[in-house]
Coordinates of N, CA and C in Angstrom, one line a residue:
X1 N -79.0 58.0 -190.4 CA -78.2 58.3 -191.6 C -79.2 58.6 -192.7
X2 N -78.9 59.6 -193.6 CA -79.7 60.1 -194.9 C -80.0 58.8 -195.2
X3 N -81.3 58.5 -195.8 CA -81.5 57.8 -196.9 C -81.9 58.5 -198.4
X4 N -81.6 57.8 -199.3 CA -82.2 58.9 -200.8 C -82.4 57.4 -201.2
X5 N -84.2 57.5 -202.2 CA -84.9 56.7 -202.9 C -85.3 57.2 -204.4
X6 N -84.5 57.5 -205.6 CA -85.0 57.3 -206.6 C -86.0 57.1 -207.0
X7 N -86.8 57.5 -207.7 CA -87.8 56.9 -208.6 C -88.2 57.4 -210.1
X8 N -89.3 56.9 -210.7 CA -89.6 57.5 -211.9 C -88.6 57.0 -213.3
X9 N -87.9 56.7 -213.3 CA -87.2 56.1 -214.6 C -87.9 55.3 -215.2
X10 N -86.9 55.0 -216.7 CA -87.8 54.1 -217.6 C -87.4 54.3 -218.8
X11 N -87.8 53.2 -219.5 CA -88.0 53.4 -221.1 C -88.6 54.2 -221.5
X12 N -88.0 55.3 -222.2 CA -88.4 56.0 -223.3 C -87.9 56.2 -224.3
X13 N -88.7 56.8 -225.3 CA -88.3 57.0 -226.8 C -87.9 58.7 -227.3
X14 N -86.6 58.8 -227.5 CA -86.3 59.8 -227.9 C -87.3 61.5 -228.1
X15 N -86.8 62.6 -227.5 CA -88.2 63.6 -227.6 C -89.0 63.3 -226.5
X16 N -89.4 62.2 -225.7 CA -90.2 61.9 -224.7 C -89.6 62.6 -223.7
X17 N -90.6 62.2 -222.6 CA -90.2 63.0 -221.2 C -90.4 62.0 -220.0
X18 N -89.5 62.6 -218.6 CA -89.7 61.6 -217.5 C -89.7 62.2 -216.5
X19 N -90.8 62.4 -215.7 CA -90.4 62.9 -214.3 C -89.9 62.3 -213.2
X20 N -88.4 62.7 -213.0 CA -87.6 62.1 -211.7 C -88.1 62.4 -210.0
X21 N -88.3 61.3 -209.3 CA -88.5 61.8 -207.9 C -87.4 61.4 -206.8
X22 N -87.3 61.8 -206.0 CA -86.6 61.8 -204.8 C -86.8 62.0 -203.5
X23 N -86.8 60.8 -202.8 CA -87.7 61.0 -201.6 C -86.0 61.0 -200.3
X24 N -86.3 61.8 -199.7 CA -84.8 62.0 -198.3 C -85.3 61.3 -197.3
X25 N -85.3 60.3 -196.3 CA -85.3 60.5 -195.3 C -83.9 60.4 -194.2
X26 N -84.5 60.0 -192.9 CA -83.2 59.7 -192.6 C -82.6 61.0 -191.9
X27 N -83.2 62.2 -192.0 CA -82.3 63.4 -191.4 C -82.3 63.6 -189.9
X28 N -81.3 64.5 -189.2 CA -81.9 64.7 -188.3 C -82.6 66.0 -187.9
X29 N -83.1 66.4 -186.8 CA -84.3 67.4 -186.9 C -83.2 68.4 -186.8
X30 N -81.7 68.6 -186.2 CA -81.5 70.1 -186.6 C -80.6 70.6 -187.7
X31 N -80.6 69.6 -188.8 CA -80.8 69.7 -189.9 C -81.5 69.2 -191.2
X32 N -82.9 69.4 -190.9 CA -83.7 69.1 -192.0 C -83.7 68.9 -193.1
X33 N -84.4 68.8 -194.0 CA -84.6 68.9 -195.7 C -84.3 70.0 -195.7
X34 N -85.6 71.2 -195.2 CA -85.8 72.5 -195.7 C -84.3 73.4 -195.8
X35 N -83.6 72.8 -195.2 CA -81.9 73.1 -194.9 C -80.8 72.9 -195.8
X36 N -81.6 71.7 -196.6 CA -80.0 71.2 -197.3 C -80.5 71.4 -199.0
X37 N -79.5 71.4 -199.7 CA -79.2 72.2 -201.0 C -79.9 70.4 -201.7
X38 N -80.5 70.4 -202.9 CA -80.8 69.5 -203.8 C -80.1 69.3 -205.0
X39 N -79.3 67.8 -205.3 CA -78.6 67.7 -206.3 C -79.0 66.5 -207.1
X40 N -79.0 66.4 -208.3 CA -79.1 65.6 -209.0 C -78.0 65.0 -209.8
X41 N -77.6 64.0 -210.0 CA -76.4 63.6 -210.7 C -76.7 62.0 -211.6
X42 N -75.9 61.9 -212.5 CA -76.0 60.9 -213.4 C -75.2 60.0 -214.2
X43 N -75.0 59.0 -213.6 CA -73.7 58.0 -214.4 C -74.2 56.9 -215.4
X44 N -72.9 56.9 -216.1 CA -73.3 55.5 -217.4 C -71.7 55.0 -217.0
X45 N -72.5 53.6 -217.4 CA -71.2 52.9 -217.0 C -69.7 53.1 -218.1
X46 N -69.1 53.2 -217.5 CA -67.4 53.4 -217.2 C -66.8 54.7 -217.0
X47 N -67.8 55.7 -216.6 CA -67.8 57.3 -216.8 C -67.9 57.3 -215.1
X48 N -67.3 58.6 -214.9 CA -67.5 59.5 -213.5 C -68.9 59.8 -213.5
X49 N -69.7 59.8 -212.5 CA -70.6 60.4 -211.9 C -70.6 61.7 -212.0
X50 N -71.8 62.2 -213.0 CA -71.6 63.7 -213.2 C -72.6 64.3 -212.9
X51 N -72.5 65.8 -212.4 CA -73.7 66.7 -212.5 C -74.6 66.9 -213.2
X52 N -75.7 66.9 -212.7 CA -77.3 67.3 -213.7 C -77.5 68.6 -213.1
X53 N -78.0 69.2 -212.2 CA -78.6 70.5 -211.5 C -78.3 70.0 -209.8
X54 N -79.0 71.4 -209.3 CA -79.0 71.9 -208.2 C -80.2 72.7 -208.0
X55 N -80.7 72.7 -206.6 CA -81.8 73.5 -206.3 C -81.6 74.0 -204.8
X56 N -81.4 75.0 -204.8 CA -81.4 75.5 -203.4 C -82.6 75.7 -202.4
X57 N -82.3 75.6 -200.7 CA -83.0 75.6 -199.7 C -84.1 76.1 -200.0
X58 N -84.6 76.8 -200.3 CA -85.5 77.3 -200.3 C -86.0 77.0 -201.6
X59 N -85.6 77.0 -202.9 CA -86.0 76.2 -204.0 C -86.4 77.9 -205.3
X60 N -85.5 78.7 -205.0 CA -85.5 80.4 -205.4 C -84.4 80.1 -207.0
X61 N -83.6 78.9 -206.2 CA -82.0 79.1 -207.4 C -81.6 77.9 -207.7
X62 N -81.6 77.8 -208.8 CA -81.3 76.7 -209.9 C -80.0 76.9 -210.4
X63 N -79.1 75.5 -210.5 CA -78.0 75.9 -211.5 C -77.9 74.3 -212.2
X64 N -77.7 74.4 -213.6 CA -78.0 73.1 -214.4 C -77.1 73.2 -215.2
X65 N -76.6 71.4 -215.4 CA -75.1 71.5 -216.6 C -75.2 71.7 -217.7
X66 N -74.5 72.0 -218.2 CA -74.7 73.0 -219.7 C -75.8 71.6 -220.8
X67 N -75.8 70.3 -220.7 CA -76.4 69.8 -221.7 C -77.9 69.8 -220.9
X68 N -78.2 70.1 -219.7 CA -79.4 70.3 -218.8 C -80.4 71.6 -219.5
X69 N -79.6 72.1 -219.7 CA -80.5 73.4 -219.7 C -81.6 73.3 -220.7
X70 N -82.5 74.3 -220.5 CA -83.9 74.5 -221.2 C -84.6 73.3 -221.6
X71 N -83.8 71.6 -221.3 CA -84.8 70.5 -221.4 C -85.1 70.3 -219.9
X72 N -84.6 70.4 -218.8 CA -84.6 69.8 -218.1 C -85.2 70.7 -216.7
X73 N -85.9 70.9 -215.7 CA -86.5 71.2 -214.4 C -85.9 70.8 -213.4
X74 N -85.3 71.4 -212.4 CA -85.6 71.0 -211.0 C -86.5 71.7 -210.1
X75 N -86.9 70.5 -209.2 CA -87.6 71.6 -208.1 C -87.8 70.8 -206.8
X76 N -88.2 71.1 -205.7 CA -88.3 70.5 -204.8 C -89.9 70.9 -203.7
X77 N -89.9 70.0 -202.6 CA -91.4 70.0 -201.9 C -90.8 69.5 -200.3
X78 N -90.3 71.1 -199.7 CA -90.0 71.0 -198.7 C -90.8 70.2 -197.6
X79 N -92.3 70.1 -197.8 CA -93.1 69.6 -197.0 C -93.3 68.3 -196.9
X80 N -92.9 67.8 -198.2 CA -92.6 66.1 -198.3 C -91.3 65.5 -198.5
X81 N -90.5 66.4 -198.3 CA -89.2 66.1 -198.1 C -88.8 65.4 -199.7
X82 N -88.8 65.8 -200.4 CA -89.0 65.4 -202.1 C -88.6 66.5 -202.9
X83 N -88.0 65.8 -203.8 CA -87.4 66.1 -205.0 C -87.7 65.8 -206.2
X84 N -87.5 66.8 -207.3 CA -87.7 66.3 -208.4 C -86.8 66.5 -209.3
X85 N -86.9 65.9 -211.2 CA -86.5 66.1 -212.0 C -87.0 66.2 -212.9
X86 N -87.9 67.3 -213.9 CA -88.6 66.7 -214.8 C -87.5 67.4 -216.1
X87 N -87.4 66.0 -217.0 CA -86.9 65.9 -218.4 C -87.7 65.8 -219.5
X88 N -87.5 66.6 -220.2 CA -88.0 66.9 -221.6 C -87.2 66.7 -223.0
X89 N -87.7 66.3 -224.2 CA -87.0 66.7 -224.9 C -85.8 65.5 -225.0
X90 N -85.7 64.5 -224.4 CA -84.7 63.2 -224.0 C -83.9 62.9 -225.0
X91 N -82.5 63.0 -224.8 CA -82.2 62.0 -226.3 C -81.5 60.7 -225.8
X92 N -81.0 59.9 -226.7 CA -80.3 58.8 -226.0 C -79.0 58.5 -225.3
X93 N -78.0 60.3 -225.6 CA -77.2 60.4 -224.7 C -77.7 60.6 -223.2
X94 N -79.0 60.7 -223.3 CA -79.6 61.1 -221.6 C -79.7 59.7 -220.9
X95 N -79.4 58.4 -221.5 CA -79.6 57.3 -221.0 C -78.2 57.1 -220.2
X96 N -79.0 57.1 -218.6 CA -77.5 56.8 -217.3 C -78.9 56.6 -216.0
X97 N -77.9 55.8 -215.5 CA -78.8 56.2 -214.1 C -78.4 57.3 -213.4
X98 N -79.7 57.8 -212.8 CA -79.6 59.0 -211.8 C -80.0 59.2 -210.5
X99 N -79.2 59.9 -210.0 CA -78.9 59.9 -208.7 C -79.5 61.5 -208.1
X100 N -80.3 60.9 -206.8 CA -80.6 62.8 -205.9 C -79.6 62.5 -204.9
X101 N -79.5 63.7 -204.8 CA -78.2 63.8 -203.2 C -78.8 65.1 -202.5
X102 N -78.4 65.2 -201.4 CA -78.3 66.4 -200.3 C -76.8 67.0 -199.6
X103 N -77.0 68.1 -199.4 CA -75.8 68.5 -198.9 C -76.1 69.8 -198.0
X104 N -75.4 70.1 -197.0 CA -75.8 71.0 -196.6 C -75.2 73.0 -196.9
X105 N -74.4 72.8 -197.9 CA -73.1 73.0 -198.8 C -73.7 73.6 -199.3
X106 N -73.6 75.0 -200.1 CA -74.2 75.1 -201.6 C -72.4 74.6 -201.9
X107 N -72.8 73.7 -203.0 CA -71.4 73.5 -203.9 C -71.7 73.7 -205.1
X108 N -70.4 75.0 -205.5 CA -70.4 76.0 -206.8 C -70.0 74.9 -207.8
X109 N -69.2 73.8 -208.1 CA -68.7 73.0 -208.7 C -69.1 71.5 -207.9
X110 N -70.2 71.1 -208.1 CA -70.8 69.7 -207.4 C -69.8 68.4 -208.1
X111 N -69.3 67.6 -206.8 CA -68.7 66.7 -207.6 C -69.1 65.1 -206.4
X112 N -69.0 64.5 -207.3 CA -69.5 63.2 -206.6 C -69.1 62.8 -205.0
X113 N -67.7 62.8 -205.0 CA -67.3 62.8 -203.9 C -67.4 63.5 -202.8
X114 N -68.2 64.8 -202.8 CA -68.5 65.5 -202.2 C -69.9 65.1 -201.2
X115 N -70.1 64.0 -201.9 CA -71.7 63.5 -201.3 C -70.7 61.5 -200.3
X116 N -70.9 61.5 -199.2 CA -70.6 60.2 -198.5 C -71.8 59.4 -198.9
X117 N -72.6 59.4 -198.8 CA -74.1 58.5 -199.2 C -74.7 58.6 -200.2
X118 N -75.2 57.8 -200.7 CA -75.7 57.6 -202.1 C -77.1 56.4 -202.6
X119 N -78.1 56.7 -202.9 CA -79.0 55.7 -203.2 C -79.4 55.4 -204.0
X120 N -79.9 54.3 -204.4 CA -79.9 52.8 -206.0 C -79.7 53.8 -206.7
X121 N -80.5 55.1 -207.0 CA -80.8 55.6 -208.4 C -81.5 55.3 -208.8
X122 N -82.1 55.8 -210.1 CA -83.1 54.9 -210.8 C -82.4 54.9 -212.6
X123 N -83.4 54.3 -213.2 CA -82.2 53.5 -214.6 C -83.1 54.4 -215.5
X124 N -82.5 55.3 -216.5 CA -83.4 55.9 -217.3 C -82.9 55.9 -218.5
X125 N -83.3 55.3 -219.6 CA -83.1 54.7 -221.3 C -84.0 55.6 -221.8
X126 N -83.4 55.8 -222.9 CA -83.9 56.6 -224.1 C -83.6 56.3 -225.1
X127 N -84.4 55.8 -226.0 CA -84.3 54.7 -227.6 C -84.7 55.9 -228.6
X128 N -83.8 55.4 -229.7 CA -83.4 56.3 -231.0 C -84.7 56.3 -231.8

């Protein structure tokens, strides 16, 4: 079974930056990492679990939610089976935990329930 490990969160201060990581294991060999689409998503409590970006197989095409754009990176490291996020620019609406996912899908409209497994996340605050 997939596993996804979060990491990289934290206190920050408004304008600051965080680099998100994501480590997959868990696959099996005839469907790899290098195979499956990269997603990032992000909840605050009492809200749906929402889209952050996407990064495709090969790591060529990006698609990020409209409050994502031009602060925010994705990318990924086929060879270590890892993911990233790096945020820029933070404000304190960015404070939610975030979540990586895989899928083997590209999904034009990524929605939570679209992903069966799910890991901790990690907890990312942004002070005014």
């Amino acid at each position: 079974q997939v596993q996804l490990t979060e990491s990289g969160g934290g206190l920050v201060q408004a304008g600051g930056s965080l680099r998100l990581s994501c480590e997959v294991s868990g696959l099996h060999f005839t469907s790899p990492f290098s195979r499956r689409h990269m997603y990032w998503f992000r909840q605050t409590p009492g809200k749906e679990r929402e889209f952050v970006a996407q990064i495709l197989t090969t790591g060529g095409d990006t698609k990020y939610a409209d409050f994502a754009k031009g602060r925010f990176t994705i990318s990924r490291d086929n060879s270590m089976n890892m993911a990233y996020l790096q945020m820029n620019g933070l404000k304190p609406d960015d404070t939610a935990v975030y979540y990586c996912n895989v899928h083997t899908l590209y999904l034009a409209t990524p929605q939570s329930g679209d992903f069966p497994v799910w890991g901790q996340g990690t907890q990312v605050t942004v002070s005014s």
